[in-house]
Amino acid sequence: MNDVRLNSILDNDFYKITMQNAVVKLFPGSIVKYEFINRGKHHFPDGFDAALKEAVNKMAELKLTKEEKKFMARTCPYIDLPYLDFLEGYHYDPSEVKIHQEGGDLSVTVEGLWYRTILWEVPLLALISELHYEMNHMERDSNEVVMSKTIEKAESLGRLGVTFAEFGTRRRHSYKVQNLVMEALTKKKESTFIGSSNVHFAMKYGVKPIGTHAHEWFMFHAAEYGFKMANEMALEHWVDVYRGDLGVALSDTYTTDVFFQQFDKKFAKLFDGVRHDSGDALEFADKTIAHYQRNGINPMFKYIIFSDALNLEKVEEITNYCRGKIGISFGIGTNLTNDVGLKPMNIVMKLIGVQAPNKEWIPTVKLSDEHGKYTGDPKMIELAKEFLRIKD
């Protein structure tokens, strides 16, 4: 028996909540499939599948509390009240998750209605990460070391004068470590720390939940409307639901170059900024600044959220390069929640298929600005590259 479990239905990334709200509204009948990808080729010990199943089964007991609902209504006025009623009645259904282990290899898939299954990805990754360290008996740094490392990072970022958020739920060492990190980050009132992508911890520590949408939002739209229409339809639908709120657009699902072809003046003016999640950060900054200037928009009135595998050195380099050219902010994940003296896991869970009305599965793909981060069916990746005229 292990004691690894989730403590709150809001122990999830905020963009899962914001996307679920939009999916309930726009795509209530869509059926999708997700798959766990072990990028780091990690070895899972005997019995890992049983321990993970036990933790997943416990998730069926989670329920939105009255206090959590009040927090959401107060903090996120752009989220529909009927959705909060829906979330209050929502329960995880463990039958949507299939877990299988062969030797040291782990297989995890999730299948079902998109509006229901969308919440599984982040908690599953967090549970897999925590169980991995626990069942392999790997000893982390002490609580004091975790806290002092985090405070040092916050002070360094403060000296740089840049705002930053904690984005580390999916690959955290453990719930306890993320809690220590959040405690350390919220100790100083004059800090440049602005919030967390984790809704539960945002509520617990009185900070802002941060996030808009993920790659799956665009990947679904490609399956539904075709690759050429994916970015445009995904942004259009986001605007239909949020009417100008939650205005940070993710740019790299089908490469940044393709994104900027469709991120026209209307979107460039309407969205507050863009998020960088793959490829060279400085090149991305140049492209973004040039795009705003071409559209007659002062880049200093817009901003980029950088969120790709950040550490202090990267943040400093990006800050020095971008200062005075465009607004910037940072979402730091693993370097905050899994900097504990052990190797962080490299794991993801991706949307791999959308069911068509005729019940056939349409494979989904992601073509980020790093070829190593391409995910999906190889034939469909080639097809997408051909349609979008992406050259290697």
Coordinates of N, CA and C in Angstrom, one line a residue, residues 181-338:
V181 N 7.8 24.5 -2.1 CA 8.2 25.5 -3.0 C 7.2 26.7 -3.0
M182 N 6.0 26.4 -2.9 CA 5.0 27.4 -2.9 C 5.1 28.2 -1.6
E183 N 5.3 27.5 -0.5 CA 5.5 28.2 0.8 C 6.7 29.2 0.7
A184 N 7.8 28.7 0.1 CA 9.0 29.5 0.0 C 8.7 30.7 -0.9
L185 N 8.0 30.5 -2.0 CA 7.8 31.6 -3.0 C 6.9 32.7 -2.5
T186 N 6.0 32.3 -1.5 CA 5.0 33.3 -1.0 C 5.5 33.9 0.3
K187 N 6.7 33.6 0.8 CA 7.2 34.2 2.1 C 7.3 35.7 2.0
K188 N 7.9 36.2 0.9 CA 8.2 37.6 0.8 C 7.1 38.4 0.1
K189 N 6.7 39.4 0.7 CA 5.6 40.2 0.1 C 6.1 41.0 -1.1
E190 N 7.3 41.4 -1.1 CA 7.8 42.3 -2.3 C 8.4 41.4 -3.4
S191 N 8.1 40.1 -3.4 CA 8.7 39.3 -4.5 C 8.0 39.6 -5.8
T192 N 8.7 39.1 -6.9 CA 8.2 39.3 -8.3 C 7.4 38.0 -8.7
F193 N 7.2 37.1 -7.7 CA 6.4 35.9 -8.0 C 4.9 36.3 -8.1
I194 N 4.3 35.8 -9.2 CA 2.9 36.3 -9.5 C 1.8 35.3 -9.4
G195 N 2.2 34.0 -9.3 CA 1.1 33.0 -9.3 C 1.5 31.6 -9.6
S196 N 0.6 30.7 -9.7 CA 0.9 29.3 -10.0 C -0.1 28.8 -11.0
S197 N 0.4 27.8 -11.8 CA -0.5 27.2 -12.7 C -1.4 26.1 -12.0
N198 N -1.0 25.8 -10.8 CA -1.8 24.8 -10.0 C -2.9 25.5 -9.2
V199 N -4.1 25.2 -9.5 CA -5.3 25.9 -8.9 C -5.4 25.7 -7.4
H200 N -5.1 24.5 -7.0 CA -5.2 24.1 -5.6 C -4.2 25.0 -4.8
F201 N -2.9 25.0 -5.3 CA -1.9 25.8 -4.5 C -2.1 27.3 -4.7
A202 N -2.7 27.7 -5.8 CA -3.0 29.2 -5.9 C -4.0 29.5 -4.8
M203 N -5.0 28.7 -4.6 CA -6.0 29.0 -3.6 C -5.4 28.9 -2.2
K204 N -4.6 27.8 -2.0 CA -4.0 27.6 -0.6 C -3.1 28.8 -0.2
Y205 N -2.3 29.4 -1.2 CA -1.4 30.4 -0.9 C -1.8 31.8 -1.3
G206 N -3.1 31.9 -1.7 CA -3.6 33.3 -2.0 C -3.0 34.0 -3.2
V207 N -2.6 33.2 -4.2 CA -2.1 33.9 -5.4 C -3.0 33.6 -6.6
K208 N -2.6 34.1 -7.7 CA -3.4 34.0 -8.9 C -3.2 32.7 -9.7
P209 N -4.3 32.0 -10.1 CA -4.1 30.8 -10.9 C -3.8 31.3 -12.3
I210 N -2.7 30.7 -13.0 CA -2.3 31.2 -14.3 C -2.3 30.1 -15.3
G211 N -2.8 30.5 -16.5 CA -2.9 29.6 -17.6 C -4.0 29.9 -18.6
T212 N -3.9 29.5 -19.8 CA -4.9 29.7 -20.8 C -5.3 28.4 -21.5
H213 N -4.5 28.0 -22.5 CA -4.8 26.7 -23.2 C -3.5 26.0 -23.5
A214 N -3.6 24.7 -23.9 CA -2.5 23.8 -24.1 C -2.5 23.4 -25.6
H215 N -1.4 22.6 -25.9 CA -1.3 22.1 -27.3 C -2.6 21.3 -27.8
E216 N -3.2 20.6 -26.8 CA -4.3 19.7 -27.2 C -5.4 20.6 -27.8
W217 N -5.6 21.8 -27.4 CA -6.6 22.7 -27.9 C -6.5 22.8 -29.4
F218 N -5.2 23.0 -29.9 CA -4.9 23.2 -31.3 C -4.9 21.9 -32.0
M219 N -4.4 20.8 -31.3 CA -4.4 19.5 -32.0 C -5.8 19.0 -32.2
F220 N -6.7 19.2 -31.3 CA -8.1 18.8 -31.5 C -8.7 19.6 -32.7
H221 N -8.4 20.9 -32.8 CA -9.0 21.7 -33.9 C -8.4 21.2 -35.3
A222 N -7.2 20.7 -35.3 CA -6.6 20.2 -36.5 C -7.4 18.9 -36.9
A223 N -7.7 18.1 -36.0 CA -8.4 16.8 -36.3 C -9.8 17.2 -36.7
E224 N -10.4 18.2 -36.2 CA -11.8 18.6 -36.4 C -12.0 19.4 -37.7
Y225 N -11.0 20.3 -38.0 CA -11.2 21.2 -39.1 C -10.1 21.2 -40.2
G226 N -9.0 20.4 -39.9 CA -7.9 20.3 -40.9 C -6.7 21.2 -40.4
F227 N -5.5 20.8 -40.8 CA -4.3 21.5 -40.3 C -4.3 23.0 -40.7
K228 N -4.7 23.3 -41.9 CA -4.7 24.7 -42.3 C -5.6 25.6 -41.5
M229 N -6.6 25.1 -41.0 CA -7.6 25.9 -40.2 C -7.4 25.8 -38.7
A230 N -6.4 24.9 -38.3 CA -6.3 24.6 -36.8 C -6.1 25.8 -35.9
N231 N -5.0 26.6 -36.3 CA -4.7 27.8 -35.4 C -5.8 28.8 -35.4
E232 N -6.3 29.1 -36.6 CA -7.4 30.1 -36.7 C -8.6 29.7 -36.0
M233 N -9.1 28.5 -36.2 CA -10.3 28.0 -35.5 C -10.2 27.9 -34.0
A234 N -9.0 27.5 -33.6 CA -8.7 27.3 -32.1 C -8.7 28.7 -31.5
L235 N -8.1 29.7 -32.1 CA -8.1 31.1 -31.5 C -9.5 31.7 -31.6
E236 N -10.2 31.5 -32.7 CA -11.5 32.1 -32.8 C -12.5 31.5 -31.7
H237 N -12.4 30.2 -31.5 CA -13.3 29.6 -30.5 C -12.9 30.1 -29.1
W238 N -11.6 30.3 -28.9 CA -11.1 30.8 -27.6 C -11.7 32.2 -27.3
V239 N -11.7 33.0 -28.3 CA -12.3 34.4 -28.2 C -13.8 34.3 -28.0
D240 N -14.5 33.4 -28.7 CA -15.9 33.2 -28.5 C -16.3 32.9 -27.1
V241 N -15.4 32.1 -26.4 CA -15.8 31.7 -25.0 C -15.3 32.8 -24.1
Y242 N -14.1 33.3 -24.2 CA -13.5 34.2 -23.2 C -13.6 35.7 -23.5
R243 N -14.0 36.1 -24.7 CA -14.3 37.5 -25.0 C -13.1 38.5 -24.7
G244 N -11.9 38.0 -24.9 CA -10.8 38.9 -24.6 C -10.0 38.6 -23.3
D245 N -10.7 37.9 -22.4 CA -9.9 37.4 -21.2 C -9.0 36.2 -21.5
L246 N -8.1 35.9 -20.6 CA -7.2 34.7 -20.8 C -6.5 34.8 -22.2
G247 N -5.9 36.0 -22.4 CA -5.4 36.3 -23.7 C -4.0 36.0 -24.0
V248 N -3.5 34.8 -23.7 CA -2.1 34.4 -24.1 C -2.3 33.2 -25.0
A249 N -1.8 33.4 -26.2 CA -1.9 32.3 -27.3 C -0.7 31.5 -27.3
L250 N -0.9 30.2 -27.3 CA 0.2 29.2 -27.5 C 0.6 29.1 -29.0
S251 N 1.9 29.2 -29.3 CA 2.2 29.5 -30.7 C 2.9 28.3 -31.4
D252 N 3.2 27.2 -30.8 CA 4.1 26.3 -31.4 C 3.5 24.9 -31.7
T253 N 2.2 24.8 -31.8 CA 1.7 23.4 -32.0 C 2.0 23.0 -33.4
Y254 N 2.0 23.9 -34.4 CA 2.3 23.6 -35.8 C 3.4 24.5 -36.3
T255 N 4.4 24.8 -35.4 CA 5.5 25.7 -35.6 C 5.1 27.1 -35.5
T256 N 6.0 27.9 -35.0 CA 5.7 29.3 -34.8 C 5.5 30.1 -36.2
D257 N 6.3 29.7 -37.2 CA 6.2 30.3 -38.5 C 4.8 30.2 -39.0
V258 N 4.2 29.0 -39.0 CA 2.8 28.8 -39.4 C 1.8 29.5 -38.6
F259 N 2.1 29.6 -37.3 CA 1.2 30.3 -36.3 C 1.1 31.8 -36.7
F260 N 2.2 32.4 -36.9 CA 2.2 33.8 -37.2 C 1.6 34.2 -38.6
Q261 N 1.5 33.2 -39.5 CA 0.8 33.4 -40.8 C -0.7 33.6 -40.5
Q262 N -1.2 33.0 -39.4 CA -2.6 33.0 -39.1 C -3.0 33.9 -37.9
F263 N -2.0 34.4 -37.2 CA -2.2 35.3 -36.1 C -2.2 36.7 -36.6
D264 N -3.3 37.0 -37.3 CA -3.4 38.3 -38.0 C -3.6 39.5 -37.1
K265 N -3.8 40.6 -37.7 CA -3.9 41.9 -36.9 C -5.0 41.8 -35.8
K266 N -6.1 41.2 -36.2 CA -7.3 41.0 -35.3 C -6.8 40.3 -34.0
F267 N -6.2 39.1 -34.2 CA -5.8 38.3 -33.1 C -4.6 38.9 -32.4
A268 N -3.7 39.5 -33.1 CA -2.5 40.2 -32.5 C -2.9 41.3 -31.6
K269 N -4.0 42.0 -32.0 CA -4.5 43.1 -31.1 C -5.3 42.6 -29.9
L270 N -6.1 41.5 -30.2 CA -7.0 41.0 -29.2 C -6.3 40.2 -28.1
F271 N -5.3 39.4 -28.5 CA -4.6 38.6 -27.5 C -3.5 39.5 -26.8
D272 N -3.3 39.3 -25.5 CA -2.3 40.2 -24.8 C -0.9 39.8 -25.1
G273 N -0.7 38.5 -25.5 CA 0.6 38.1 -25.8 C 0.6 36.6 -26.3
V274 N 1.8 36.1 -26.3 CA 2.0 34.7 -26.8 C 2.9 33.9 -25.8
R275 N 2.8 32.6 -25.8 CA 3.6 31.8 -25.0 C 4.6 31.0 -25.8
H276 N 5.9 31.0 -25.3 CA 7.0 30.3 -26.0 C 7.2 29.0 -25.3
D277 N 7.2 27.8 -26.0 CA 7.3 26.5 -25.4 C 8.2 25.6 -26.0
S278 N 8.9 26.0 -27.1 CA 9.9 25.1 -27.8 C 10.7 26.0 -28.7
G279 N 11.9 25.4 -29.1 CA 12.8 26.1 -30.0 C 13.6 27.2 -29.3
D280 N 14.4 27.9 -30.1 CA 15.3 29.0 -29.6 C 14.5 30.2 -29.1
A281 N 14.7 30.5 -27.8 CA 13.8 31.5 -27.2 C 14.1 32.9 -27.8
L282 N 15.4 33.2 -28.1 CA 15.8 34.5 -28.6 C 15.3 34.7 -30.1
E283 N 15.4 33.6 -30.9 CA 14.8 33.7 -32.2 C 13.3 33.9 -32.2
F284 N 12.6 33.2 -31.2 CA 11.2 33.4 -31.1 C 10.9 34.9 -30.7
A285 N 11.7 35.5 -29.8 CA 11.4 36.9 -29.4 C 11.5 37.8 -30.7
D286 N 12.6 37.5 -31.5 CA 12.7 38.4 -32.7 C 11.5 38.2 -33.6
K287 N 11.1 37.0 -33.8 CA 9.9 36.8 -34.7 C 8.7 37.4 -34.2
T288 N 8.5 37.4 -32.9 CA 7.3 37.9 -32.2 C 7.3 39.5 -32.4
I289 N 8.4 40.0 -32.0 CA 8.6 41.5 -32.1 C 8.3 42.0 -33.5
A290 N 8.9 41.3 -34.5 CA 8.8 41.7 -35.9 C 7.3 41.5 -36.4
H291 N 6.6 40.5 -35.9 CA 5.2 40.3 -36.2 C 4.4 41.4 -35.7
Y292 N 4.6 41.8 -34.5 CA 3.8 43.0 -33.9 C 4.1 44.2 -34.7
Q293 N 5.4 44.5 -35.0 CA 5.7 45.7 -35.7 C 5.1 45.7 -37.1
R294 N 5.1 44.6 -37.8 CA 4.5 44.5 -39.1 C 3.0 44.9 -39.1
N295 N 2.4 44.6 -38.0 CA 1.0 44.8 -37.8 C 0.7 46.2 -37.2
G296 N 1.7 47.0 -37.1 CA 1.5 48.4 -36.5 C 1.2 48.4 -35.0
I297 N 1.7 47.3 -34.3 CA 1.5 47.2 -32.9 C 2.8 47.4 -32.1
N298 N 2.8 48.3 -31.1 CA 4.0 48.5 -30.3 C 4.2 47.2 -29.4
P299 N 5.4 46.5 -29.6 CA 5.6 45.3 -28.9 C 5.7 45.5 -27.3
M300 N 6.0 46.7 -26.9 CA 6.1 47.0 -25.5 C 4.7 46.9 -24.8
F301 N 3.6 47.0 -25.6 CA 2.3 46.8 -25.0 C 1.8 45.4 -25.0
K302 N 2.7 44.5 -25.5 CA 2.4 43.0 -25.5 C 3.4 42.3 -24.7
Y303 N 3.2 41.0 -24.5 CA 4.3 40.3 -23.8 C 4.4 38.8 -24.3
I304 N 5.5 38.2 -24.0 CA 5.8 36.8 -24.2 C 5.9 36.1 -22.8
I305 N 5.2 35.0 -22.7 CA 5.5 34.2 -21.5 C 6.4 33.0 -22.0
F306 N 7.6 33.0 -21.4 CA 8.5 31.9 -21.7 C 8.3 30.8 -20.7
S307 N 8.2 29.5 -21.3 CA 7.9 28.4 -20.4 C 8.6 27.1 -20.7
D308 N 9.7 27.2 -21.5 CA 10.3 26.0 -22.0 C 11.6 25.7 -21.2
A309 N 11.5 24.7 -20.4 CA 12.6 24.1 -19.6 C 13.6 25.2 -19.1
L310 N 13.0 26.1 -18.3 CA 13.7 27.3 -17.9 C 14.6 27.0 -16.6
N311 N 15.8 27.6 -16.6 CA 16.5 27.7 -15.3 C 17.0 29.2 -15.2
L312 N 17.7 29.5 -14.1 CA 18.0 30.9 -13.9 C 18.9 31.5 -15.0
E313 N 19.8 30.7 -15.5 CA 20.7 31.2 -16.6 C 19.9 31.5 -17.9
K314 N 19.0 30.6 -18.2 CA 18.1 30.9 -19.4 C 17.3 32.2 -19.2
V315 N 16.7 32.3 -18.0 CA 15.9 33.5 -17.7 C 16.7 34.8 -17.8
E316 N 17.9 34.7 -17.3 CA 18.8 35.9 -17.4 C 19.1 36.3 -18.8
E317 N 19.5 35.3 -19.6 CA 19.8 35.5 -21.0 C 18.6 36.1 -21.8
I318 N 17.4 35.5 -21.6 CA 16.2 36.0 -22.3 C 15.9 37.4 -21.8
T319 N 16.0 37.7 -20.5 CA 15.7 39.0 -20.0 C 16.6 40.1 -20.5
N320 N 17.9 39.8 -20.5 CA 18.9 40.8 -21.1 C 18.6 41.0 -22.6
Y321 N 18.2 40.0 -23.3 CA 18.0 40.1 -24.7 C 16.7 40.9 -25.0
C322 N 15.7 40.7 -24.2 CA 14.3 41.2 -24.6 C 14.0 42.6 -23.9
R323 N 14.8 42.9 -22.9 CA 14.4 44.1 -22.1 C 14.4 45.3 -23.0
G324 N 13.3 46.1 -22.9 CA 13.1 47.3 -23.7 C 12.6 47.1 -25.0
K325 N 12.4 45.8 -25.4 CA 11.9 45.4 -26.8 C 10.4 44.9 -26.7
I326 N 10.1 44.2 -25.7 CA 8.8 43.6 -25.6 C 8.6 43.2 -24.1
G327 N 7.3 43.1 -23.6 CA 7.1 42.7 -22.3 C 7.4 41.2 -22.1
I328 N 7.9 40.8 -20.9 CA 8.2 39.4 -20.7 C 7.8 38.9 -19.3
S329 N 7.5 37.6 -19.3 CA 7.2 37.0 -18.0 C 7.6 35.5 -18.2
F330 N 7.8 34.8 -17.0 CA 8.3 33.4 -17.1 C 7.4 32.5 -16.3
G331 N 7.2 31.3 -16.9 CA 6.6 30.2 -16.2 C 7.6 29.1 -16.0
I332 N 8.0 28.9 -14.7 CA 9.1 28.0 -14.4 C 8.5 26.7 -13.8
G333 N 8.8 25.5 -14.4 CA 8.2 24.3 -13.9 C 9.2 23.4 -13.1
T334 N 9.8 22.4 -13.8 CA 10.6 21.4 -13.2 C 11.7 22.0 -12.4
N335 N 12.3 23.1 -12.8 CA 13.4 23.7 -12.1 C 13.0 24.2 -10.7
L336 N 11.7 24.4 -10.5 CA 11.2 24.8 -9.2 C 10.8 23.5 -8.4
T337 N 9.9 22.7 -9.0 CA 9.2 21.6 -8.2 C 9.9 20.3 -8.3
N338 N 11.1 20.2 -9.0 CA 11.8 19.0 -9.0 C 13.3 19.2 -9.0

